[in-house]
PDB file of C-alpha atoms in Angstrom:
ATOM      1  CA  UNK A   1      -8.314 -11.729 -15.614  1.00  0.00           C
ATOM      2  CA  UNK A   2      -7.259  -8.120 -16.013  1.00  0.00           C
ATOM      3  CA  UNK A   3      -7.331  -6.062 -12.828  1.00  0.00           C
ATOM      4  CA  UNK A   4      -5.583  -2.812 -11.997  1.00  0.00           C
ATOM      5  CA  UNK A   5      -6.072  -2.110  -8.317  1.00  0.00           C
ATOM      6  CA  UNK A   6      -4.792   0.067  -5.502  1.00  0.00           C
ATOM      7  CA  UNK A   7      -4.993  -1.109  -1.894  1.00  0.00           C
ATOM      8  CA  UNK A   8      -5.194   1.656   0.734  1.00  0.00           C
ATOM      9  CA  UNK A   9      -5.338   1.451   4.500  1.00  0.00           C
ATOM     10  CA  UNK A  10      -3.386   2.422   7.580  1.00  0.00           C
ATOM     11  CA  UNK A  11      -0.204   0.560   8.522  1.00  0.00           C
ATOM     12  CA  UNK A  12      -1.213  -2.686  10.236  1.00  0.00           C
ATOM     13  CA  UNK A  13      -4.611  -2.971   8.550  1.00  0.00           C
ATOM     14  CA  UNK A  14      -3.529  -6.162   6.786  1.00  0.00           C
ATOM     15  CA  UNK A  15      -2.695  -4.729   3.366  1.00  0.00           C
ATOM     16  CA  UNK A  16       0.332  -6.944   2.772  1.00  0.00           C
ATOM     17  CA  UNK A  17      -1.490 -10.130   3.735  1.00  0.00           C
ATOM     18  CA  UNK A  18      -4.541  -9.259   1.666  1.00  0.00           C
ATOM     19  CA  UNK A  19      -2.487  -8.013  -1.302  1.00  0.00           C
ATOM     20  CA  UNK A  20      -0.797 -11.413  -1.587  1.00  0.00           C
ATOM     21  CA  UNK A  21      -4.099 -13.280  -1.370  1.00  0.00           C
ATOM     22  CA  UNK A  22      -6.011 -11.017  -3.772  1.00  0.00           C
ATOM     23  CA  UNK A  23      -3.196 -10.890  -6.337  1.00  0.00           C
ATOM     24  CA  UNK A  24      -3.026 -14.697  -6.307  1.00  0.00           C
ATOM     25  CA  UNK A  25      -6.787 -14.992  -6.784  1.00  0.00           C
ATOM     26  CA  UNK A  26      -6.765 -12.505  -9.651  1.00  0.00           C
ATOM     27  CA  UNK A  27      -3.500 -13.665 -11.227  1.00  0.00           C
ATOM     28  CA  UNK A  28      -1.801 -10.259 -11.083  1.00  0.00           C
ATOM     29  CA  UNK A  29       1.378  -9.255  -9.235  1.00  0.00           C
ATOM     30  CA  UNK A  30       1.199  -7.516  -5.875  1.00  0.00           C
ATOM     31  CA  UNK A  31       3.513  -4.521  -5.980  1.00  0.00           C
ATOM     32  CA  UNK A  32       4.467  -3.432  -2.460  1.00  0.00           C
ATOM     33  CA  UNK A  33       6.636  -0.377  -2.009  1.00  0.00           C
ATOM     34  CA  UNK A  34       7.300  -1.481   1.572  1.00  0.00           C
ATOM     35  CA  UNK A  35       8.802  -4.771   0.363  1.00  0.00           C
ATOM     36  CA  UNK A  36      10.878  -2.943  -2.246  1.00  0.00           C
ATOM     37  CA  UNK A  37      12.201  -0.525   0.385  1.00  0.00           C
ATOM     38  CA  UNK A  38      13.021  -3.299   2.888  1.00  0.00           C
ATOM     39  CA  UNK A  39      14.841  -5.313   0.203  1.00  0.00           C
ATOM     40  CA  UNK A  40      16.960  -2.282  -0.661  1.00  0.00           C
ATOM     41  CA  UNK A  41      17.684  -1.613   3.018  1.00  0.00           C
ATOM     42  CA  UNK A  42      18.728  -5.234   3.562  1.00  0.00           C
ATOM     43  CA  UNK A  43      20.916  -5.072   0.457  1.00  0.00           C
ATOM     44  CA  UNK A  44      22.468  -1.788   1.660  1.00  0.00           C
ATOM     45  CA  UNK A  45      21.881  -0.160  -1.745  1.00  0.00           C
ATOM     46  CA  UNK A  46      22.086   3.608  -2.148  1.00  0.00           C
ATOM     47  CA  UNK A  47      18.279   3.697  -2.340  1.00  0.00           C
ATOM     48  CA  UNK A  48      18.134   1.522   0.772  1.00  0.00           C
ATOM     49  CA  UNK A  49      20.336   3.887   2.747  1.00  0.00           C
ATOM     50  CA  UNK A  50      18.237   6.871   1.644  1.00  0.00           C
ATOM     51  CA  UNK A  51      14.967   5.061   2.383  1.00  0.00           C
ATOM     52  CA  UNK A  52      16.180   3.859   5.812  1.00  0.00           C
ATOM     53  CA  UNK A  53      16.520   7.401   7.181  1.00  0.00           C
ATOM     54  CA  UNK A  54      12.880   8.145   6.383  1.00  0.00           C
ATOM     55  CA  UNK A  55      11.539   4.740   7.455  1.00  0.00           C
ATOM     56  CA  UNK A  56      13.298   4.919  10.832  1.00  0.00           C
ATOM     57  CA  UNK A  57      11.576   8.238  11.504  1.00  0.00           C
ATOM     58  CA  UNK A  58       8.181   6.895  10.420  1.00  0.00           C
ATOM     59  CA  UNK A  59       8.182   9.198   7.378  1.00  0.00           C
ATOM     60  CA  UNK A  60       7.557   8.348   3.735  1.00  0.00           C
ATOM     61  CA  UNK A  61      10.363   7.873   1.231  1.00  0.00           C
ATOM     62  CA  UNK A  62      10.519  10.877  -1.180  1.00  0.00           C
ATOM     63  CA  UNK A  63       8.215  10.730  -4.190  1.00  0.00           C
ATOM     64  CA  UNK A  64      10.926  10.896  -6.852  1.00  0.00           C
ATOM     65  CA  UNK A  65      12.480   7.651  -5.556  1.00  0.00           C
ATOM     66  CA  UNK A  66       9.160   5.902  -5.050  1.00  0.00           C
ATOM     67  CA  UNK A  67       7.677   7.012  -8.380  1.00  0.00           C
ATOM     68  CA  UNK A  68      10.687   5.770 -10.346  1.00  0.00           C
ATOM     69  CA  UNK A  69      10.540   2.374  -8.654  1.00  0.00           C
ATOM     70  CA  UNK A  70       6.810   1.994  -9.287  1.00  0.00           C
ATOM     71  CA  UNK A  71       7.058   3.103 -12.934  1.00  0.00           C
ATOM     72  CA  UNK A  72       9.815   0.541 -13.556  1.00  0.00           C
ATOM     73  CA  UNK A  73       7.861  -2.203 -11.796  1.00  0.00           C
ATOM     74  CA  UNK A  74       4.609  -1.583 -13.685  1.00  0.00           C
ATOM     75  CA  UNK A  75       6.530  -1.668 -16.976  1.00  0.00           C
ATOM     76  CA  UNK A  76       7.572  -5.290 -16.341  1.00  0.00           C
ATOM     77  CA  UNK A  77       5.847  -7.951 -18.428  1.00  0.00           C
ATOM     78  CA  UNK A  78       4.056  -9.685 -15.539  1.00  0.00           C
ATOM     79  CA  UNK A  79       2.133  -6.461 -14.857  1.00  0.00           C
ATOM     80  CA  UNK A  80       0.900  -6.064 -18.459  1.00  0.00           C
ATOM     81  CA  UNK A  81      -2.538  -7.499 -17.614  1.00  0.00           C
ATOM     82  CA  UNK A  82      -2.822  -5.898 -14.214  1.00  0.00           C
ATOM     83  CA  UNK A  83      -1.394  -5.344 -10.775  1.00  0.00           C
ATOM     84  CA  UNK A  84      -2.327  -4.664  -7.193  1.00  0.00           C
ATOM     85  CA  UNK A  85      -0.475  -1.687  -5.712  1.00  0.00           C
ATOM     86  CA  UNK A  86       0.088  -1.912  -1.949  1.00  0.00           C
ATOM     87  CA  UNK A  87       1.497   1.228  -0.339  1.00  0.00           C
ATOM     88  CA  UNK A  88       1.271   3.418  -3.434  1.00  0.00           C
ATOM     89  CA  UNK A  89       0.014   6.040  -4.074  1.00  0.00           C
ATOM     90  CA  UNK A  90       0.215   7.791  -0.705  1.00  0.00           C
ATOM     91  CA  UNK A  91       0.082  11.455  -1.698  1.00  0.00           C
ATOM     92  CA  UNK A  92      -1.790  13.649  -4.188  1.00  0.00           C
ATOM     93  CA  UNK A  93       1.428  14.002  -6.206  1.00  0.00           C
ATOM     94  CA  UNK A  94       1.752  10.208  -6.371  1.00  0.00           C
ATOM     95  CA  UNK A  95      -1.879   9.945  -7.547  1.00  0.00           C
ATOM     96  CA  UNK A  96      -1.026  12.346 -10.386  1.00  0.00           C
ATOM     97  CA  UNK A  97       2.107  10.348 -11.214  1.00  0.00           C
ATOM     98  CA  UNK A  98       0.175   7.056 -11.240  1.00  0.00           C
ATOM     99  CA  UNK A  99      -2.474   8.659 -13.472  1.00  0.00           C
ATOM    100  CA  UNK A 100       0.308   9.686 -15.875  1.00  0.00           C
ATOM    101  CA  UNK A 101       1.904   6.208 -15.820  1.00  0.00           C
ATOM    102  CA  UNK A 102      -1.417   4.561 -16.632  1.00  0.00           C
ATOM    103  CA  UNK A 103      -2.329   7.146 -19.288  1.00  0.00           C
ATOM    104  CA  UNK A 104       1.053   6.579 -20.977  1.00  0.00           C
ATOM    105  CA  UNK A 105       0.180   2.860 -21.154  1.00  0.00           C
ATOM    106  CA  UNK A 106      -3.431   3.471 -22.251  1.00  0.00           C
ATOM    107  CA  UNK A 107      -4.712   1.990 -18.987  1.00  0.00           C
ATOM    108  CA  UNK A 108      -6.883   2.999 -16.035  1.00  0.00           C
ATOM    109  CA  UNK A 109      -7.552   1.734 -12.526  1.00  0.00           C
ATOM    110  CA  UNK A 110     -10.456  -0.674 -12.035  1.00  0.00           C
ATOM    111  CA  UNK A 111     -10.897  -0.031  -8.305  1.00  0.00           C
ATOM    112  CA  UNK A 112      -9.290   1.276  -5.134  1.00  0.00           C
ATOM    113  CA  UNK A 113      -9.868  -0.884  -2.048  1.00  0.00           C
ATOM    114  CA  UNK A 114      -9.564   0.833   1.312  1.00  0.00           C
ATOM    115  CA  UNK A 115      -9.122  -1.485   4.289  1.00  0.00           C
ATOM    116  CA  UNK A 116     -10.496   0.205   7.383  1.00  0.00           C
ATOM    117  CA  UNK A 117      -9.304  -0.644  10.904  1.00  0.00           C
ATOM    118  CA  UNK A 118      -9.577   0.730  14.443  1.00  0.00           C
ATOM    119  CA  UNK A 119      -6.419   2.618  15.532  1.00  0.00           C
ATOM    120  CA  UNK A 120      -5.997   0.703  18.816  1.00  0.00           C
ATOM    121  CA  UNK A 121      -6.367  -2.606  16.938  1.00  0.00           C
ATOM    122  CA  UNK A 122      -3.692  -1.500  14.457  1.00  0.00           C
ATOM    123  CA  UNK A 123      -1.238  -0.509  17.225  1.00  0.00           C
ATOM    124  CA  UNK A 124      -1.775  -3.864  18.950  1.00  0.00           C
ATOM    125  CA  UNK A 125      -1.240  -5.754  15.668  1.00  0.00           C
ATOM    126  CA  UNK A 126       1.946  -3.887  14.813  1.00  0.00           C
ATOM    127  CA  UNK A 127       3.459  -4.244  18.281  1.00  0.00           C
ATOM    128  CA  UNK A 128       2.767  -7.985  18.069  1.00  0.00           C
ATOM    129  CA  UNK A 129       4.370  -8.153  14.623  1.00  0.00           C
ATOM    130  CA  UNK A 130       7.400  -6.240  15.906  1.00  0.00           C
ATOM    131  CA  UNK A 131       7.926  -8.865  18.615  1.00  0.00           C
ATOM    132  CA  UNK A 132       7.400 -11.812  16.251  1.00  0.00           C
ATOM    133  CA  UNK A 133       9.577 -10.501  13.434  1.00  0.00           C
ATOM    134  CA  UNK A 134      12.046  -8.312  15.307  1.00  0.00           C
ATOM    135  CA  UNK A 135      11.179  -5.336  13.100  1.00  0.00           C
ATOM    136  CA  UNK A 136      13.032  -2.249  14.329  1.00  0.00           C
ATOM    137  CA  UNK A 137      10.646   0.045  12.423  1.00  0.00           C
ATOM    138  CA  UNK A 138       7.671  -1.024  14.567  1.00  0.00           C
ATOM    139  CA  UNK A 139       8.185   0.727  17.922  1.00  0.00           C
ATOM    140  CA  UNK A 140       5.062   2.269  19.447  1.00  0.00           C
ATOM    141  CA  UNK A 141       6.324   5.824  18.876  1.00  0.00           C
ATOM    142  CA  UNK A 142       7.059   5.108  15.203  1.00  0.00           C
ATOM    143  CA  UNK A 143       3.750   3.246  14.759  1.00  0.00           C
ATOM    144  CA  UNK A 144       1.766   6.182  16.115  1.00  0.00           C
ATOM    145  CA  UNK A 145       3.730   8.601  13.920  1.00  0.00           C
ATOM    146  CA  UNK A 146       3.089   6.425  10.851  1.00  0.00           C
ATOM    147  CA  UNK A 147      -0.636   6.467  11.660  1.00  0.00           C
ATOM    148  CA  UNK A 148      -0.539  10.275  11.979  1.00  0.00           C
ATOM    149  CA  UNK A 149       1.273  10.603   8.645  1.00  0.00           C
ATOM    150  CA  UNK A 150      -1.266   8.232   7.064  1.00  0.00           C
ATOM    151  CA  UNK A 151      -4.184  10.299   8.367  1.00  0.00           C
ATOM    152  CA  UNK A 152      -2.611  13.545   7.163  1.00  0.00           C
ATOM    153  CA  UNK A 153      -1.373  12.486   3.748  1.00  0.00           C
ATOM    154  CA  UNK A 154      -2.977   9.268   2.560  1.00  0.00           C
ATOM    155  CA  UNK A 155      -6.490   9.235   3.980  1.00  0.00           C
ATOM    156  CA  UNK A 156      -7.457  12.202   1.761  1.00  0.00           C
ATOM    157  CA  UNK A 157      -6.709  10.007  -1.279  1.00  0.00           C
ATOM    158  CA  UNK A 158      -9.741   7.920  -0.372  1.00  0.00           C
ATOM    159  CA  UNK A 159     -11.805  11.052  -0.998  1.00  0.00           C
ATOM    160  CA  UNK A 160     -10.134  11.575  -4.389  1.00  0.00           C
ATOM    161  CA  UNK A 161     -10.876   8.024  -5.495  1.00  0.00           C
ATOM    162  CA  UNK A 162     -14.394   8.133  -4.040  1.00  0.00           C
ATOM    163  CA  UNK A 163     -15.005  11.212  -6.182  1.00  0.00           C
ATOM    164  CA  UNK A 164     -13.954   9.195  -9.232  1.00  0.00           C
ATOM    165  CA  UNK A 165     -16.303   6.353  -8.296  1.00  0.00           C
ATOM    166  CA  UNK A 166     -13.393   3.938  -7.755  1.00  0.00           C
ATOM    167  CA  UNK A 167     -13.338   3.566  -3.947  1.00  0.00           C
ATOM    168  CA  UNK A 168     -14.514   0.375  -2.252  1.00  0.00           C
ATOM    169  CA  UNK A 169     -14.257   0.360   1.561  1.00  0.00           C
ATOM    170  CA  UNK A 170     -13.816  -3.002   3.299  1.00  0.00           C
ATOM    171  CA  UNK A 171     -13.619  -3.714   7.037  1.00  0.00           C
ATOM    172  CA  UNK A 172     -10.097  -5.045   7.677  1.00  0.00           C
ATOM    173  CA  UNK A 173     -10.914  -6.479  11.112  1.00  0.00           C
ATOM    174  CA  UNK A 174     -11.702 -10.192  11.291  1.00  0.00           C
ATOM    175  CA  UNK A 175     -10.051 -13.406  10.204  1.00  0.00           C
ATOM    176  CA  UNK A 176      -7.785 -13.303   7.160  1.00  0.00           C
ATOM    177  CA  UNK A 177     -10.263 -15.445   5.205  1.00  0.00           C
ATOM    178  CA  UNK A 178     -13.212 -13.229   6.177  1.00  0.00           C
ATOM    179  CA  UNK A 179     -11.440 -10.087   5.024  1.00  0.00           C
ATOM    180  CA  UNK A 180     -10.342 -11.728   1.742  1.00  0.00           C
ATOM    181  CA  UNK A 181     -13.921 -12.773   1.007  1.00  0.00           C
ATOM    182  CA  UNK A 182     -15.186  -9.254   1.782  1.00  0.00           C
ATOM    183  CA  UNK A 183     -12.681  -7.802  -0.682  1.00  0.00           C
ATOM    184  CA  UNK A 184     -13.489 -10.300  -3.439  1.00  0.00           C
ATOM    185  CA  UNK A 185     -17.234  -9.719  -2.973  1.00  0.00           C
ATOM    186  CA  UNK A 186     -16.740  -5.929  -3.135  1.00  0.00           C
ATOM    187  CA  UNK A 187     -14.591  -6.205  -6.295  1.00  0.00           C
ATOM    188  CA  UNK A 188     -16.819  -8.656  -8.186  1.00  0.00           C
ATOM    189  CA  UNK A 189     -19.082  -6.019  -9.791  1.00  0.00           C
ATOM    190  CA  UNK A 190     -16.067  -3.946 -10.888  1.00  0.00           C
ATOM    191  CA  UNK A 191     -14.066  -6.773 -12.426  1.00  0.00           C
ATOM    192  CA  UNK A 192     -16.871  -8.516 -14.286  1.00  0.00           C
TER     193      UNK A 192
END
């Protein structure tokens, strides 16, 4: 099945978990900028060192770095029939860049899924994840800053995609299976 999707939602809303499940169901790769950044940080690449400074402060990695990584990833053969973008786009400029990437390939998005979640629930989830996984980027101060940055920069993208008739909002609170089923039900009319 062909599906070109974007997954939006605040940090801790379950995007990574749901991206993996939805991409498996649809047979398209999940493309997570967060995973790409963490892999580069772990590998101590030049990109990783640059990205680490921003991630530690709860800020986004600059667009020129992110855009180049996404363009390269979407050009790979496994993404020819579709993809699920998790963590991209996050800004108006990235929306324009994604539009250009897709136009260059003669493609368009099928839908944009926004996972919604209560802020206190998200903070609790991320603090729990930080303890379980020992993630240095998940302190309460950084989590709250990431949520502020999301509200300022990324939330407005939901309005852009709603204006294009692409936005599907799904409650991200509940069991993993419940949320997956909500997403699949919401996407069914858009994917045929």
